[in-house]
Every structure is written in C-alpha cells, then in structure tokens.
Amino acid sequence: MNKDKLKEFVTALDELSDDVKDWDVDMESSNKPSDSICGCHAGLVSIVAKDLPELQDIYNRLCSLHCDIDDCNHLYFYYVWADALAVFLGFTDSRDLRFWAENNPKLWGNKFGSSIFRCEVAFTYGTNDSDKGLTHRDIIEHWKQVLVNIEEGGKLK
C-alpha cells in the first residue's frame, strides 16, 4: 500500500459532495453509477477518478488492454476500475489489493477485506449500521479509518 496515494485517494473521496456521499451502493451490481445508486465499490472509484487524473489514466491504460480501444473515458468496466484503484494504491491488481486487505485485518478494519469489491460486509462488519444498507459515505469513512490505522503505526505488507 502506497500511503501517499492512499492519502490522495481518501482526500478526493472526502471532497465529494454530500449528495454523492449519500448515494446507495449495490455491491452486486456491475452497472455504471447513476443519479442516486452506485454499482459496487468500483462505481465510487469511477466517480472519484474525475478528481484524480492519474487514477483515470490508469483506468484508460488498463481498459485499452482489455478492449483494444485507446480512449475508454466513455466506457465502464467495474473490474477494470477495481484494478485501476489497486494499481493507483501500489498493487499489481485488484486481487493483490484484496489479498492485502484480507491478510491485514487490523489495518483494513475487519476480517472481510477480501470482499472489498463484492460484499457490504467488507465495510460494515462490526458496525452498528450493518443492516441499514451501504452508502458511499460508509465506504469513504472506512477508507479514512484504513488510513488512520496505517498512520498510527500499522505495518504495511
């Protein structure tokens, strides 16, 4: 995990509008985010990439490898967004990021880090809000806590 990139990501997430932060998240959806619901965690990544040109560039590069198109700005592939975030944070791909989160539960914040792009429990396990449904705000607050955990002396693997 590249701590500086994590700070950059968390800062950009925190600067999103309250409206976007309060969107519901459907972790089972692979659809592009719409006006009030976002498909999985990767949808939030696609939204915040507008404020992180390097993340958008990584997505475009990875996307062009998958679909032989040079400009992927108008295309949405949730699995490529997951990989783009992982690469931005210093990992090889989303599998590598999931493996890190699973093997660092104290830094990730729970034992379900491997489900970061698949299940709400990766963000809600052990919270009082685990039954209310996931929002972007929940994901953002979780990432903010991951940064705090790392900054408070957690060892990065």
XYZ file of C-alpha atoms in Angstrom:
157
model
C 0.000 0.000 0.000
C 1.414 3.349 -1.020
C 0.454 5.587 1.911
C 0.821 8.819 -0.086
C -1.524 7.525 -2.791
C -3.939 6.341 -0.122
C -3.957 9.863 1.355
C -4.606 11.300 -2.099
C -7.476 8.855 -2.647
C -9.029 9.491 0.780
C -8.754 13.259 0.336
C -10.511 13.113 -3.035
C -13.225 10.858 -1.579
C -13.733 13.226 1.336
C -14.146 16.180 -1.044
C -17.058 14.614 -2.926
C -20.402 16.343 -2.455
C -22.707 15.227 0.334
C -25.202 14.219 -2.323
C -22.765 11.744 -3.898
C -21.604 10.537 -0.480
C -25.189 9.635 0.412
C -25.850 7.537 -2.703
C -26.807 3.947 -2.024
C -24.397 1.245 -3.167
C -25.500 -2.033 -4.696
C -22.465 -4.281 -4.235
C -23.997 -6.925 -6.512
C -24.317 -4.559 -9.461
C -21.777 -4.191 -12.211
C -23.612 -1.225 -13.726
C -22.243 2.255 -14.205
C -23.251 4.649 -11.392
C -26.471 6.584 -11.970
C -28.101 9.527 -10.225
C -28.639 8.001 -6.818
C -27.385 4.446 -6.808
C -23.960 3.167 -7.480
C -22.984 -0.270 -8.616
C -20.440 -1.750 -6.213
C -17.362 -0.140 -4.707
C -15.763 0.217 -8.138
C -18.525 2.660 -9.107
C -17.340 5.047 -6.412
C -13.811 4.670 -7.738
C -15.043 5.704 -11.196
C -16.725 8.796 -9.738
C -13.721 9.987 -7.725
C -11.389 9.427 -10.704
C -12.707 12.686 -12.128
C -10.686 14.364 -9.367
C -7.682 12.044 -9.669
C -6.346 12.238 -13.240
C -3.685 9.617 -12.533
C -6.380 7.130 -11.500
C -8.358 7.922 -14.663
C -5.198 7.449 -16.756
C -4.546 4.058 -15.147
C -8.124 3.032 -15.938
C -7.765 4.162 -19.557
C -4.497 2.242 -19.933
C -5.896 -0.941 -18.372
C -9.146 -0.615 -20.269
C -7.365 -0.305 -23.603
C -5.564 -3.575 -22.818
C -8.942 -5.289 -22.344
C -10.858 -3.900 -25.289
C -8.372 -2.557 -27.883
C -9.746 0.977 -27.559
C -7.375 3.865 -26.896
C -9.887 6.175 -25.204
C -12.020 4.463 -22.570
C -13.372 7.603 -20.879
C -16.910 6.799 -22.037
C -16.773 3.079 -21.178
C -17.466 1.497 -17.805
C -15.981 -1.802 -16.698
C -16.277 -2.320 -12.943
C -13.481 -4.903 -12.834
C -11.093 -2.514 -14.609
C -11.970 0.221 -12.096
C -11.142 -2.230 -9.298
C -7.777 -2.953 -10.912
C -7.155 0.752 -11.523
C -7.643 1.556 -7.841
C -5.320 -1.272 -6.872
C -2.590 -0.072 -9.247
C -3.063 3.525 -8.058
C -2.523 2.348 -4.466
C 0.626 0.448 -5.400
C -0.670 -3.077 -6.005
C -0.424 -5.276 -9.078
C -4.188 -5.636 -9.494
C -7.428 -5.897 -7.506
C -6.621 -9.460 -6.499
C -3.403 -8.234 -4.899
C -5.317 -5.461 -3.067
C -7.946 -7.939 -1.850
C -5.205 -10.284 -0.666
C -3.574 -7.400 1.246
C -6.870 -6.399 2.899
C -7.615 -9.994 3.874
C -4.144 -10.537 5.336
C -4.078 -7.229 7.196
C -7.393 -7.226 9.096
C -6.107 -4.776 11.721
C -5.255 -2.267 9.016
C -8.302 -3.000 6.871
C -10.560 -2.908 9.927
C -12.174 -6.333 9.744
C -11.617 -9.874 8.541
C -13.590 -9.461 5.316
C -11.150 -7.380 3.283
C -11.118 -9.952 0.503
C -14.707 -8.882 -0.256
C -13.777 -5.238 -0.900
C -15.373 -5.267 -4.375
C -18.106 -7.844 -3.728
C -19.855 -7.569 -0.367
C -21.062 -4.895 2.037
C -19.559 -6.812 4.950
C -16.084 -5.618 3.879
C -17.177 -2.138 5.006
C -19.892 -2.775 7.588
C -18.734 -5.773 9.616
C -18.696 -4.937 13.294
C -20.533 -1.637 12.892
C -23.938 -0.718 14.250
C -25.019 0.194 10.709
C -24.594 -3.255 9.174
C -28.340 -3.629 8.491
C -29.122 -0.216 7.012
C -27.643 -0.688 3.547
C -24.355 0.603 2.214
C -23.721 4.166 1.024
C -20.682 5.866 -0.430
C -20.272 7.598 2.921
C -19.787 4.194 4.590
C -17.073 3.256 2.114
C -15.406 6.660 2.440
C -15.402 6.508 6.233
C -13.939 3.020 6.060
C -11.088 4.151 3.793
C -10.442 7.095 6.113
C -10.107 4.655 9.004
C -7.739 2.442 6.993
C -5.503 5.493 6.533
C -5.667 6.254 10.281
C -4.831 2.630 11.077
C -1.779 2.774 8.835
C -0.653 6.170 10.109
C -0.937 5.031 13.722
C 1.873 2.591 13.208
C 0.397 -0.277 11.345
C 3.000 -2.124 9.345
C 2.436 -2.314 5.628
C 2.980 -5.670 3.949
